[in-house]
GROMACS .gro file of C-alpha atoms in nm:
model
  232
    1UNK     CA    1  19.252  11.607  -0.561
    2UNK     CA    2  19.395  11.447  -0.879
    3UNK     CA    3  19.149  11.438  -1.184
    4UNK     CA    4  19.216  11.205  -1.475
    5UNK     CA    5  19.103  11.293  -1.803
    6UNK     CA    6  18.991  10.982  -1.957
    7UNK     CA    7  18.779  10.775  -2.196
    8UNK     CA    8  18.480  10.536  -2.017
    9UNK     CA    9  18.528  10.162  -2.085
   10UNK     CA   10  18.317   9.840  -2.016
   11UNK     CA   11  18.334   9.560  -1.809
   12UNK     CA   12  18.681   9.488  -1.769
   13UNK     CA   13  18.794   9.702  -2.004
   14UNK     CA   14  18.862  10.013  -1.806
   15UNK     CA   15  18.891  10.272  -2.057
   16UNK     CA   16  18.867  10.229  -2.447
   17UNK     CA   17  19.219  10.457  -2.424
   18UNK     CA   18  19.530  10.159  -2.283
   19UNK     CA   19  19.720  10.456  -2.216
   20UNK     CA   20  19.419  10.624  -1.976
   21UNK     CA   21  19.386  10.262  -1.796
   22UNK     CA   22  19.776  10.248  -1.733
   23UNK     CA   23  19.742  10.577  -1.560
   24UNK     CA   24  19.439  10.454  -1.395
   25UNK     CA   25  19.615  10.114  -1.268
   26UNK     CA   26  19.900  10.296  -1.167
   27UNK     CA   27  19.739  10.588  -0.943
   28UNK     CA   28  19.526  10.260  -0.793
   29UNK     CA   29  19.818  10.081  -0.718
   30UNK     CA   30  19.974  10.400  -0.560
   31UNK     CA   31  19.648  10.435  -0.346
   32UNK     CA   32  19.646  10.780  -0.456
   33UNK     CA   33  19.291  10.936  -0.431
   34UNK     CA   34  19.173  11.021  -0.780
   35UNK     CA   35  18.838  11.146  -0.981
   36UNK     CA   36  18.782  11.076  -1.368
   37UNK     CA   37  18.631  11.327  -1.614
   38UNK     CA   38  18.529  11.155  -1.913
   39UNK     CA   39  18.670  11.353  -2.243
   40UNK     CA   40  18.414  11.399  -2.578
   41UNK     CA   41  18.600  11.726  -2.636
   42UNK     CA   42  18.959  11.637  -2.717
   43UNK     CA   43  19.030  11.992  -2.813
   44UNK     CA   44  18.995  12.071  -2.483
   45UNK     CA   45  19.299  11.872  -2.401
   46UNK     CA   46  19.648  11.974  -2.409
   47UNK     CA   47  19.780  11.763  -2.671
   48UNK     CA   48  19.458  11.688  -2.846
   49UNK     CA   49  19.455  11.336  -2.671
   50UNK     CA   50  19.414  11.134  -2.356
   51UNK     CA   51  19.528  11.071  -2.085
   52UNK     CA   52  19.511  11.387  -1.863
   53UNK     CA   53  19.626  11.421  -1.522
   54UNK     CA   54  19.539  11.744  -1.354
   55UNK     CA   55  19.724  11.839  -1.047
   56UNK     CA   56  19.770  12.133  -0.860
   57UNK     CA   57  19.625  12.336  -1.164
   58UNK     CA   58  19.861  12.172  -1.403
   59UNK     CA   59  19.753  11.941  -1.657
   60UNK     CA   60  19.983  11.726  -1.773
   61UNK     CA   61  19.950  11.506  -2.072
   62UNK     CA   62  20.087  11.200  -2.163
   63UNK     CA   63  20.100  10.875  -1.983
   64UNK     CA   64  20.525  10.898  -2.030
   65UNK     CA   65  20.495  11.245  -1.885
   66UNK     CA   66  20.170  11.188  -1.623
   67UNK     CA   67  20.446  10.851  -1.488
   68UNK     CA   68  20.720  11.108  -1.469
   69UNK     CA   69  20.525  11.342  -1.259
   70UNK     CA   70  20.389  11.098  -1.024
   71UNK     CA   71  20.770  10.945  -0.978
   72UNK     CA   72  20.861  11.275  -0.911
   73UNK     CA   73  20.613  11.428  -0.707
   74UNK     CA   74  20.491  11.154  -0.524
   75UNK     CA   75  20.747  10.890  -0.568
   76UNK     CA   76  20.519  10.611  -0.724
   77UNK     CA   77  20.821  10.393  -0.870
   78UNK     CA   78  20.733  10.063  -0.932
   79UNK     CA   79  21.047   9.985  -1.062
   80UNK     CA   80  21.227  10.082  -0.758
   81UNK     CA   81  21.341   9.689  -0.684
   82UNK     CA   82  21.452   9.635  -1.061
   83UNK     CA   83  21.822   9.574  -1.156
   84UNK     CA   84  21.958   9.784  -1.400
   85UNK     CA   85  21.910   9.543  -1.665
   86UNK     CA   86  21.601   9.442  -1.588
   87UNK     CA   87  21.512   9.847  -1.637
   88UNK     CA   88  21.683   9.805  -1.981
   89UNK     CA   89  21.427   9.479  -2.088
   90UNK     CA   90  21.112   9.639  -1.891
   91UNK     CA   91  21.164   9.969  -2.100
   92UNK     CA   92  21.211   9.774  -2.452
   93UNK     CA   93  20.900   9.579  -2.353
   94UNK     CA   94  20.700   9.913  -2.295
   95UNK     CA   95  20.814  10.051  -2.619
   96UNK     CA   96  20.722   9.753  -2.771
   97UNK     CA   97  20.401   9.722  -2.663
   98UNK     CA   98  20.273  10.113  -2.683
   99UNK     CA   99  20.431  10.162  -3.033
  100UNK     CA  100  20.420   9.839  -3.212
  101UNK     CA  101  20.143   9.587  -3.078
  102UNK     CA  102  19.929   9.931  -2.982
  103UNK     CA  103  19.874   9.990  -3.320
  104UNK     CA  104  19.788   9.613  -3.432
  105UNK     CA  105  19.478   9.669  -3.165
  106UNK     CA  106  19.360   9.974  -3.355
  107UNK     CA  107  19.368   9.783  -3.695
  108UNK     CA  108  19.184   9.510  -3.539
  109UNK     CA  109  18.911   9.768  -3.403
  110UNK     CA  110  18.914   9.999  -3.679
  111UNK     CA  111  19.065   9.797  -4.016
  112UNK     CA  112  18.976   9.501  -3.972
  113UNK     CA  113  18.643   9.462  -4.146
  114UNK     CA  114  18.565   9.187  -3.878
  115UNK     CA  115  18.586   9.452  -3.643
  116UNK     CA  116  18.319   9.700  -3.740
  117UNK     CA  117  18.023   9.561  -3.633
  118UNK     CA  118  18.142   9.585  -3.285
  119UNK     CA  119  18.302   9.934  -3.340
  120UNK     CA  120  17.977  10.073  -3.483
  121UNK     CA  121  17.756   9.897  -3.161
  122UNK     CA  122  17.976  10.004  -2.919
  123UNK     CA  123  18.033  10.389  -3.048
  124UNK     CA  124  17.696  10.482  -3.211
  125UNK     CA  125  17.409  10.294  -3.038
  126UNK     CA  126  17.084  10.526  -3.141
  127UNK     CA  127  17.280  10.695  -3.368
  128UNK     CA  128  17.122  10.723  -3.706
  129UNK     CA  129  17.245  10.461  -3.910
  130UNK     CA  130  17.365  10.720  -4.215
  131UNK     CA  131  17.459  10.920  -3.939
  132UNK     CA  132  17.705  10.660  -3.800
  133UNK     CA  133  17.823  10.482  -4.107
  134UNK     CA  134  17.925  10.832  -4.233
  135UNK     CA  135  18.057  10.897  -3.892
  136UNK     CA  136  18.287  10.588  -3.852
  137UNK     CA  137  18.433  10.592  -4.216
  138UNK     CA  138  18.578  10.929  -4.106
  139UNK     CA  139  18.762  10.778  -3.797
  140UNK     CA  140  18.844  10.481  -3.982
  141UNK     CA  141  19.021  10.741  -4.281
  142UNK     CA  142  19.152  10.901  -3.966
  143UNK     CA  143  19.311  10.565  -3.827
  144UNK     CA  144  19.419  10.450  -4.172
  145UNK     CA  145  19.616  10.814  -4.205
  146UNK     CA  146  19.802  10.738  -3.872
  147UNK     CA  147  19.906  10.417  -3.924
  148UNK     CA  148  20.069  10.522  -4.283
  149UNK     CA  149  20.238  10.793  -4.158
  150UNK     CA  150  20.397  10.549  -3.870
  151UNK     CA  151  20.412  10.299  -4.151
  152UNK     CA  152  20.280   9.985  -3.974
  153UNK     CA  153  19.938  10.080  -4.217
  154UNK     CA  154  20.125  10.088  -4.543
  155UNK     CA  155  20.083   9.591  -4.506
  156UNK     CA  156  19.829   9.372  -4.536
  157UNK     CA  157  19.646   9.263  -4.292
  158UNK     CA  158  19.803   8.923  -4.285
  159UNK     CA  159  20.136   9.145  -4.260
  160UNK     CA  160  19.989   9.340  -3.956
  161UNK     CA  161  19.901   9.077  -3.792
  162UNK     CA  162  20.211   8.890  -3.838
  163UNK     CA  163  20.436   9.184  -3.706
  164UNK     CA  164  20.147   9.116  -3.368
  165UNK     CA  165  20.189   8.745  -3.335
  166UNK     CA  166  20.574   8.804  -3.302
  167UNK     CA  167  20.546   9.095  -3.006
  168UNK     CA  168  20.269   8.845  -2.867
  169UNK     CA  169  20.509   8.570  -2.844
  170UNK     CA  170  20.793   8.772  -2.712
  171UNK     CA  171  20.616   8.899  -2.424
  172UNK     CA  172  20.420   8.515  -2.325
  173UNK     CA  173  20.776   8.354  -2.376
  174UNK     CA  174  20.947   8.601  -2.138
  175UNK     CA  175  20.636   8.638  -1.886
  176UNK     CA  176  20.624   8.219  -1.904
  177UNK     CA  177  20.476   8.079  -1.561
  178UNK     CA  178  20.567   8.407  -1.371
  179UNK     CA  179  20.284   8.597  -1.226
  180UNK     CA  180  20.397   8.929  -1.374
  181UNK     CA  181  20.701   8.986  -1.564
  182UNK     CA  182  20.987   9.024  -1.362
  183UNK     CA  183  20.851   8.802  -1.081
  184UNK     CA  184  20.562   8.867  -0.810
  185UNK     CA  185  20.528   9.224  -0.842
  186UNK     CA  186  20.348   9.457  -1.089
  187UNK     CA  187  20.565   9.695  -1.234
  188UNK     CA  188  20.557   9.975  -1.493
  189UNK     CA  189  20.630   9.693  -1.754
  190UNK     CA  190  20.310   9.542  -1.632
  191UNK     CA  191  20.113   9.836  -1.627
  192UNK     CA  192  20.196   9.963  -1.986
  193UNK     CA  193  20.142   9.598  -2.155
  194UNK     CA  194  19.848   9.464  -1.946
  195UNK     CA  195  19.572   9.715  -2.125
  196UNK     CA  196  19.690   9.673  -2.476
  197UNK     CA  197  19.665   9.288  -2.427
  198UNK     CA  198  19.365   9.339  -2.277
  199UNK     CA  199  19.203   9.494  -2.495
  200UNK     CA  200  19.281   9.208  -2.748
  201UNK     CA  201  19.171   8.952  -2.520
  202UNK     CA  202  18.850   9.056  -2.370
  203UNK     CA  203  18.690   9.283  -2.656
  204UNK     CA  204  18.443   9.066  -2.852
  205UNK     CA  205  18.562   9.098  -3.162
  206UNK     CA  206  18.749   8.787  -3.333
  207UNK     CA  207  19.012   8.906  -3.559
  208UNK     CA  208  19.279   8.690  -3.661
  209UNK     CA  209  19.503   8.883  -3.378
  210UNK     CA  210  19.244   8.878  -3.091
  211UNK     CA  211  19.234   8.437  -3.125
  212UNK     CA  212  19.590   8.460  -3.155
  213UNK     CA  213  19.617   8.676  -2.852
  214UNK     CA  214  19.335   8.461  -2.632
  215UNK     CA  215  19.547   8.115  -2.763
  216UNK     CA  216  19.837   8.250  -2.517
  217UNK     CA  217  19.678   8.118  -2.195
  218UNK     CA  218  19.966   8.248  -2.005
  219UNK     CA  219  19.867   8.582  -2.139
  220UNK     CA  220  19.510   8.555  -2.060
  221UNK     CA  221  19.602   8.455  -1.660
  222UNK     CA  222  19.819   8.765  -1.668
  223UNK     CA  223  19.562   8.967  -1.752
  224UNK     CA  224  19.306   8.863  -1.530
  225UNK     CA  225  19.554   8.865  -1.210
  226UNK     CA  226  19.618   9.219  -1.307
  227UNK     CA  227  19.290   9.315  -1.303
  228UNK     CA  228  19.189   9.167  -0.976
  229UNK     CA  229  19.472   9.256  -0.800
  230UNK     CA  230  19.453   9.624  -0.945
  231UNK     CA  231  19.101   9.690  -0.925
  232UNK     CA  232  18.953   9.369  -0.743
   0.00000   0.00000   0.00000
């Protein structure tokens, strides 16, 4: 059987990882039987980082890679029924979202000093509150270091955010009154974007990005079909 390598969520939220809950949604919507092994050791990983798919004694990491594998090995292609240049937008769309907007939901978790509260709750409950504080300023340094070296952490906040509001806009303007991007059907575009604008829209944490995000109603039906078609 397949095991994913994962991190747990809540709620709707179906894994604090976006990448981990696109490979979930995907193996779902493949009806492919699955376990999940929740990670506290990333060192144990390949790549130092989730998501992990193991298969047939392989582990393969990645959700680029772990999409590959499944298209080859069990041909889960969701983009089968795409034209050519609808491949073209879908895959600007996913880069868009996993390398750009991504990173504006980790400021908003982890920067963002309206975010802490909730970060601290939801990470260290019984923790010892030295303990944690000490704890979460070294992810936070961690976070901060990241985001320099892929530059989006050298702004402001206000500049963050604004670089956000702009992907934001580009994907509720091209979803519009569809159910999912390129029509009826979920497809890879869907399943790559749907967690990272989920996670803006449903954690309870109101950063200038997350009201931004929740003022897209389009955006917030999108991501509640998902869900309940996904994982009902």
């Amino acid at each position: 059987m397949l095991k994913l390598f994962t991190l747990p969520g809540a709620g709707t939220i179906r894994s604090s990882s976006p990448f981990a809950w696109k490979i979930e949604a995907l193996l779902r919507i493949a009806n492919l039987k699955f376990e999940k092994e929740y990670v506290t050791d990333f060192s144990k990983m390949p790549k130092g980082k989730v998501p992990v798919l193991q298969n047939d004694g392989k582990m393969i990491a990645d959700s680029h890679f772990i999409t590959e594998h499944l298209k080859t090995k069990y041909d889960v292609d969701l983009d089968r029924n795409l034209t050519t240049e609808q491949r073209a937008i879908s895959h600007a769309f996913c880069r868009m979202a996993e390398e750009h907007l991504y990173w504006n939901s980790v400021y908003n978790r982890f920067i963002d000093p309206i975010g802490k509260p909730f970060m601290m709750a939801a990470m260290f409950e019984g923790m010892p509150s030295e303990q944690a504080e000490q704890t979460f300023l070294m992810l936070q340094a961690n976070v901060l270091n990241q985001m320099q070296g892929h530059g989006i952490g050298r702004h402001s906040l206000e500049e963050v955010y604004q670089l956000g509001f702009v992907d934001l806009d580009a994907i509720s303007d091209y979803l519009a009154e569809k159910n999912y991007l390129f029509g009826d059907e979920i497809t890879l575009a869907d399943v790559s974007i749907v967690p990272i604008v989920a996670s803006l829209i449903q954690t309870p944490i109101d950063t200038q990005i997350a009201q931004y995000a929740r003022s897209k109603s389009n955006l917030a039906g999108y991501v509640e079909r998902f869900d309940n078609q996904v994982f009902g």
